[in-house]
Amino acid sequence: MSREIGITQLVENTAGGRGLLGEHGIAYFIEVAGRRVLFDTGQGEVLLHNAERLGLPLAEVEAIALSHGHYDHAGGLEDALSVTGPVDLYLHPEARQPKYNRAGKAIGTPYLASDALRGHVRRLVETREPVSIGPGIHLTGEIPRRHKIEDTGGPFHLDANRNQVDPLLDDQAMYLDTADGTLVLLGCGHSGVINTLEHIQQLTGGSHIHAVIGGMHLLRATPERLDFTAQRLEALGVEYLAPIHCTGTEAACFFRARFPDRIHASEVGTLHAFRRLQA
């Protein structure tokens, strides 16, 4: 694995092997040059079970990063920390806010705002800015919303009475340097897939986007937005695409029809391997 980047789908809506469990959520177990990182933690119902079944050494994880504060991405954090011990935790400060869906149902992660959290992390890194977790592993920080056609997939709110809209500024992506270009991992892509990818290109000085894996929150996307997204993915030259989780069945089928040779599954248990960029 020293010359490879390994991305194991630890949590996802679907499971792809005996004894593995799916849940509505995402978590990635990332291995780069002997360093182990978690990006997102799912809801918490299946994280530890799947890690044990897959033989993934959670106790060796050095850092955890969160894409945003929704329960299906940060809800498993407390369980993860019970195994990893104190690690560096990276998140946007607004991930800790209360969060509600269009029906006024709480969908945040109260543990993120608890006093108990600080006692279980080695270093709490709350930042709106891009940050590197380690060699070749980066977070975008807050993502500019340039394309208005890309909404959050909401509406989402900051209060149960639905008076205050949540713009989900805490949404961020992870990107990794590979020999074939930049690998992007999305949580839900609430900032918009293309907004996210173009922001990463700005951060990297125009690097080629080789692969995109993750949730794209296109469940309620219009045909115009789907076509816009596909056209921009084509223009960016994305060669490896795994639309999962909140992308939605209709959008995932749309991408499979549009890019039949580039689409990859990413069920629980899937290992994506990429060549590491050598220094």
Short mmCIF file of C-alpha atoms in Angstrom, two decimals:
data_model
loop_
_atom_site.label_atom_id
_atom_site.label_comp_id
_atom_site.label_asym_id
_atom_site.label_seq_id
_atom_site.Cartn_x
_atom_site.Cartn_y
_atom_site.Cartn_z
CA MET A 1 0.00 0.00 0.00
CA SER A 2 3.05 2.31 0.35
CA ARG A 3 2.90 3.18 -3.37
CA GLU A 4 -0.87 3.27 -3.48
CA ILE A 5 -3.71 5.31 -2.12
CA GLY A 6 -6.42 3.06 -0.76
CA ILE A 7 -9.97 4.34 -0.26
CA THR A 8 -12.25 1.80 1.42
CA GLN A 9 -15.96 2.53 1.54
CA LEU A 10 -16.65 1.92 5.22
CA VAL A 11 -20.20 3.31 5.34
CA GLU A 12 -22.64 3.79 2.45
CA ASN A 13 -26.32 3.20 1.74
CA THR A 14 -25.58 -0.18 0.18
CA ALA A 15 -23.33 -3.06 1.22
CA GLY A 16 -21.41 -5.30 -1.15
CA GLY A 17 -20.32 -8.35 0.82
CA ARG A 18 -21.36 -11.00 3.32
CA GLY A 19 -21.80 -9.66 6.83
CA LEU A 20 -21.43 -6.02 5.82
CA LEU A 21 -24.17 -3.53 6.66
CA GLY A 22 -25.43 -0.45 4.84
CA GLU A 23 -26.99 2.69 6.27
CA HIS A 24 -27.89 6.11 4.91
CA GLY A 25 -24.51 7.77 5.30
CA ILE A 26 -20.88 7.90 4.25
CA ALA A 27 -17.50 7.08 5.75
CA TYR A 28 -14.21 6.49 3.96
CA PHE A 29 -11.17 4.71 5.41
CA ILE A 30 -8.13 6.23 3.71
CA GLU A 31 -4.60 4.82 3.61
CA VAL A 32 -1.73 6.86 2.18
CA ALA A 33 1.93 6.00 2.75
CA GLY A 34 1.18 4.21 6.01
CA ARG A 35 -1.02 7.03 7.28
CA ARG A 36 -4.66 6.21 8.08
CA VAL A 37 -7.44 8.79 8.05
CA LEU A 38 -11.24 8.73 8.31
CA PHE A 39 -13.34 11.08 6.21
CA ASP A 40 -16.84 11.13 7.71
CA THR A 41 -18.24 8.53 10.09
CA GLY A 42 -21.78 7.69 8.93
CA GLN A 43 -24.66 7.66 11.43
CA GLY A 44 -22.86 5.36 13.85
CA GLU A 45 -25.01 2.24 13.50
CA VAL A 46 -22.62 0.27 11.27
CA LEU A 47 -19.19 1.94 11.40
CA LEU A 48 -17.54 -0.30 13.98
CA HIS A 49 -19.25 -3.45 12.69
CA ASN A 50 -18.07 -2.88 9.12
CA ALA A 51 -14.54 -1.96 10.21
CA GLU A 52 -14.27 -5.23 12.12
CA ARG A 53 -15.68 -7.30 9.24
CA LEU A 54 -13.29 -5.64 6.79
CA GLY A 55 -10.29 -5.90 9.09
CA LEU A 56 -9.66 -2.16 9.02
CA PRO A 57 -7.44 -0.97 11.90
CA LEU A 58 -9.44 1.95 13.27
CA ALA A 59 -7.11 2.07 16.27
CA GLU A 60 -4.36 3.24 13.89
CA VAL A 61 -6.34 6.20 12.53
CA GLU A 62 -4.42 9.43 13.12
CA ALA A 63 -6.98 11.98 11.96
CA ILE A 64 -10.71 12.30 11.29
CA ALA A 65 -12.20 14.93 8.99
CA LEU A 66 -15.88 15.76 8.60
CA SER A 67 -17.50 16.96 5.38
CA HIS A 68 -20.30 18.72 7.31
CA GLY A 69 -22.39 18.42 10.45
CA HIS A 70 -25.34 16.29 9.31
CA TYR A 71 -26.06 13.13 11.30
CA ASP A 72 -25.36 10.74 8.42
CA HIS A 73 -21.78 12.00 8.15
CA ALA A 74 -20.83 12.97 11.70
CA GLY A 75 -23.15 10.78 13.78
CA GLY A 76 -20.60 7.99 14.10
CA LEU A 77 -17.85 10.23 15.45
CA GLU A 78 -18.31 9.28 19.10
CA ASP A 79 -18.13 5.58 18.22
CA ALA A 80 -15.07 6.15 16.05
CA LEU A 81 -13.25 8.00 18.84
CA SER A 82 -14.01 5.17 21.25
CA VAL A 83 -11.70 3.00 19.14
CA THR A 84 -9.18 5.44 17.69
CA GLY A 85 -8.41 7.20 20.93
CA PRO A 86 -7.46 10.91 20.75
CA VAL A 87 -6.88 12.02 17.15
CA ASP A 88 -6.75 15.28 15.23
CA LEU A 89 -10.30 16.27 14.25
CA TYR A 90 -10.91 18.63 11.32
CA LEU A 91 -14.22 20.39 10.73
CA HIS A 92 -15.76 23.70 9.70
CA PRO A 93 -16.92 25.65 12.80
CA GLU A 94 -20.53 25.75 11.56
CA ALA A 95 -20.68 21.96 11.50
CA ARG A 96 -21.39 22.22 15.23
CA GLN A 97 -24.60 24.23 14.80
CA PRO A 98 -28.08 22.72 15.23
CA LYS A 99 -29.43 21.61 11.86
CA TYR A 100 -32.93 20.80 10.61
CA ASN A 101 -34.48 19.50 7.41
CA ARG A 102 -37.43 20.85 5.41
CA ALA A 103 -39.87 19.23 7.85
CA GLY A 104 -38.24 20.78 10.92
CA LYS A 105 -36.67 17.47 11.98
CA ALA A 106 -33.29 17.66 13.71
CA ILE A 107 -30.54 16.29 11.44
CA GLY A 108 -27.45 17.71 13.11
CA THR A 109 -24.92 16.06 15.41
CA PRO A 110 -25.23 17.35 19.01
CA TYR A 111 -22.00 15.57 20.00
CA LEU A 112 -20.03 18.09 17.92
CA ALA A 113 -21.14 20.90 20.25
CA SER A 114 -20.69 18.93 23.47
CA ASP A 115 -18.03 19.56 26.10
CA ALA A 116 -17.24 15.85 25.96
CA LEU A 117 -15.83 16.13 22.44
CA ARG A 118 -12.76 18.14 23.40
CA GLY A 119 -11.76 15.51 25.92
CA HIS A 120 -11.65 12.85 23.22
CA VAL A 121 -9.58 14.60 20.55
CA ARG A 122 -5.89 15.38 20.52
CA ARG A 123 -6.34 18.53 18.47
CA LEU A 124 -9.57 20.18 17.33
CA VAL A 125 -9.02 22.05 14.08
CA GLU A 126 -12.01 24.28 13.29
CA THR A 127 -11.34 26.21 10.12
CA ARG A 128 -13.11 27.75 7.16
CA GLU A 129 -9.88 27.72 5.18
CA PRO A 130 -8.25 24.96 3.13
CA VAL A 131 -5.96 22.77 5.21
CA SER A 132 -3.63 19.83 4.65
CA ILE A 133 -4.09 16.84 6.93
CA GLY A 134 -0.88 15.19 5.79
CA PRO A 135 1.27 14.72 2.70
CA GLY A 136 -1.06 14.61 -0.30
CA ILE A 137 -4.29 14.77 1.78
CA HIS A 138 -6.20 18.06 1.82
CA LEU A 139 -9.53 19.64 2.77
CA THR A 140 -11.12 22.38 0.68
CA GLY A 141 -12.48 24.45 3.51
CA GLU A 142 -15.50 26.59 2.68
CA ILE A 143 -16.49 26.35 -0.99
CA PRO A 144 -17.56 29.41 -3.02
CA ARG A 145 -20.99 29.04 -4.65
CA ARG A 146 -20.27 30.32 -8.17
CA HIS A 147 -22.90 28.43 -10.14
CA LYS A 148 -26.40 29.36 -8.97
CA ILE A 149 -27.89 26.33 -10.70
CA GLU A 150 -26.22 24.26 -7.96
CA ASP A 151 -28.29 24.60 -4.79
CA THR A 152 -27.76 22.78 -1.50
CA GLY A 153 -30.41 20.17 -2.23
CA GLY A 154 -32.51 21.58 0.60
CA PRO A 155 -34.06 23.66 1.94
CA PHE A 156 -32.22 23.10 5.21
CA HIS A 157 -32.63 25.19 8.35
CA LEU A 158 -30.86 26.26 11.55
CA ASP A 159 -34.03 26.19 13.67
CA ALA A 160 -36.93 23.80 14.15
CA ASN A 161 -39.44 26.49 13.14
CA ARG A 162 -37.68 26.78 9.78
CA ASN A 163 -37.25 30.53 9.98
CA GLN A 164 -33.51 30.60 9.35
CA VAL A 165 -32.13 28.95 6.22
CA ASP A 166 -28.95 26.92 6.63
CA PRO A 167 -26.68 27.64 3.64
CA LEU A 168 -24.50 24.71 4.74
CA LEU A 169 -21.31 26.72 4.68
CA ASP A 170 -19.75 23.85 6.62
CA ASP A 171 -19.81 21.65 3.52
CA GLN A 172 -16.31 20.72 2.37
CA ALA A 173 -14.59 18.00 0.37
CA MET A 174 -11.35 16.08 0.67
CA TYR A 175 -8.88 15.86 -2.19
CA LEU A 176 -5.77 13.76 -2.61
CA ASP A 177 -2.77 13.96 -4.92
CA THR A 178 -2.40 10.94 -7.20
CA ALA A 179 -0.09 10.11 -10.09
CA ASP A 180 -3.02 10.51 -12.49
CA GLY A 181 -4.38 13.78 -11.12
CA THR A 182 -6.53 14.88 -8.21
CA LEU A 183 -8.85 12.43 -6.43
CA VAL A 184 -11.89 14.11 -4.87
CA LEU A 185 -13.99 12.62 -2.06
CA LEU A 186 -17.39 14.21 -1.49
CA GLY A 187 -19.60 13.95 1.56
CA CYS A 188 -22.89 15.26 0.16
CA GLY A 189 -21.66 17.91 -2.23
CA HIS A 190 -24.09 20.48 -0.80
CA SER A 191 -21.97 23.27 -2.30
CA GLY A 192 -22.50 21.78 -5.74
CA VAL A 193 -20.29 19.22 -7.44
CA ILE A 194 -18.97 21.63 -10.05
CA ASN A 195 -18.50 24.47 -7.55
CA THR A 196 -16.45 22.02 -5.50
CA LEU A 197 -14.30 20.74 -8.35
CA GLU A 198 -13.59 24.20 -9.71
CA HIS A 199 -12.62 25.39 -6.22
CA ILE A 200 -10.19 22.48 -5.95
CA GLN A 201 -8.70 23.40 -9.30
CA GLN A 202 -8.12 26.91 -8.01
CA LEU A 203 -6.48 25.57 -4.87
CA THR A 204 -4.19 23.26 -6.85
CA GLY A 205 -3.25 25.66 -9.60
CA GLY A 206 -5.38 23.96 -12.22
CA SER A 207 -4.62 20.30 -11.58
CA HIS A 208 -6.45 17.65 -13.59
CA ILE A 209 -9.44 16.17 -11.73
CA HIS A 210 -8.95 12.45 -12.27
CA ALA A 211 -11.57 10.91 -9.97
CA VAL A 212 -14.68 11.92 -8.03
CA ILE A 213 -16.25 9.62 -5.44
CA GLY A 214 -19.16 10.47 -3.17
CA GLY A 215 -22.57 11.96 -2.60
CA MET A 216 -23.71 14.67 -4.98
CA HIS A 217 -27.13 15.56 -3.54
CA LEU A 218 -28.92 15.47 -6.87
CA LEU A 219 -32.07 13.77 -5.54
CA ARG A 220 -34.28 16.67 -6.62
CA ALA A 221 -32.11 18.02 -9.41
CA THR A 222 -33.80 19.35 -12.53
CA PRO A 223 -32.91 17.88 -15.94
CA GLU A 224 -31.10 21.16 -16.62
CA ARG A 225 -28.90 20.75 -13.58
CA LEU A 226 -28.12 17.12 -14.39
CA ASP A 227 -27.13 18.09 -17.91
CA PHE A 228 -25.06 21.02 -16.61
CA THR A 229 -23.23 18.72 -14.19
CA ALA A 230 -22.53 16.10 -16.86
CA GLN A 231 -21.27 18.69 -19.34
CA ARG A 232 -18.88 20.18 -16.78
CA LEU A 233 -17.63 16.75 -15.67
CA GLU A 234 -16.90 16.01 -19.33
CA ALA A 235 -15.14 19.35 -19.79
CA LEU A 236 -13.05 18.73 -16.66
CA GLY A 237 -11.99 15.37 -18.06
CA VAL A 238 -13.06 13.33 -15.04
CA GLU A 239 -12.12 9.72 -15.80
CA TYR A 240 -13.33 7.89 -12.68
CA LEU A 241 -16.75 8.62 -11.21
CA ALA A 242 -18.59 6.95 -8.33
CA PRO A 243 -21.89 8.76 -7.63
CA ILE A 244 -23.28 7.34 -4.38
CA HIS A 245 -25.31 8.04 -1.22
CA CYS A 246 -27.47 11.16 -1.76
CA THR A 247 -26.80 11.38 -5.49
CA GLY A 248 -30.12 9.62 -6.04
CA THR A 249 -31.04 6.70 -8.27
CA GLU A 250 -32.24 8.83 -11.16
CA ALA A 251 -29.08 10.94 -11.24
CA ALA A 252 -26.82 7.90 -10.83
CA CYS A 253 -28.56 6.20 -13.77
CA PHE A 254 -28.23 9.41 -15.78
CA PHE A 255 -24.47 9.45 -15.21
CA ARG A 256 -24.13 5.74 -16.00
CA ALA A 257 -25.89 6.27 -19.32
CA ARG A 258 -23.78 9.36 -20.06
CA PHE A 259 -20.42 7.92 -18.94
CA PRO A 260 -20.75 4.11 -19.19
CA ASP A 261 -17.00 3.47 -19.14
CA ARG A 262 -16.20 5.81 -16.24
CA ILE A 263 -18.78 4.84 -13.62
CA HIS A 264 -17.71 2.74 -10.63
CA ALA A 265 -19.69 1.24 -7.77
CA SER A 266 -18.80 2.16 -4.20
CA GLU A 267 -20.76 -0.05 -1.84
CA VAL A 268 -19.58 -0.82 1.68
CA GLY A 269 -16.45 -2.91 1.26
CA THR A 270 -15.36 -1.41 -2.07
CA LEU A 271 -11.64 -0.61 -2.24
CA HIS A 272 -10.60 2.11 -4.68
CA ALA A 273 -6.85 2.02 -5.38
CA PHE A 274 -4.90 4.86 -6.98
CA ARG A 275 -1.21 5.39 -7.63
CA ARG A 276 0.40 7.78 -5.20
CA LEU A 277 2.17 10.85 -6.53
CA GLN A 278 5.84 10.30 -5.77
CA ALA A 279 7.81 13.22 -4.38
#
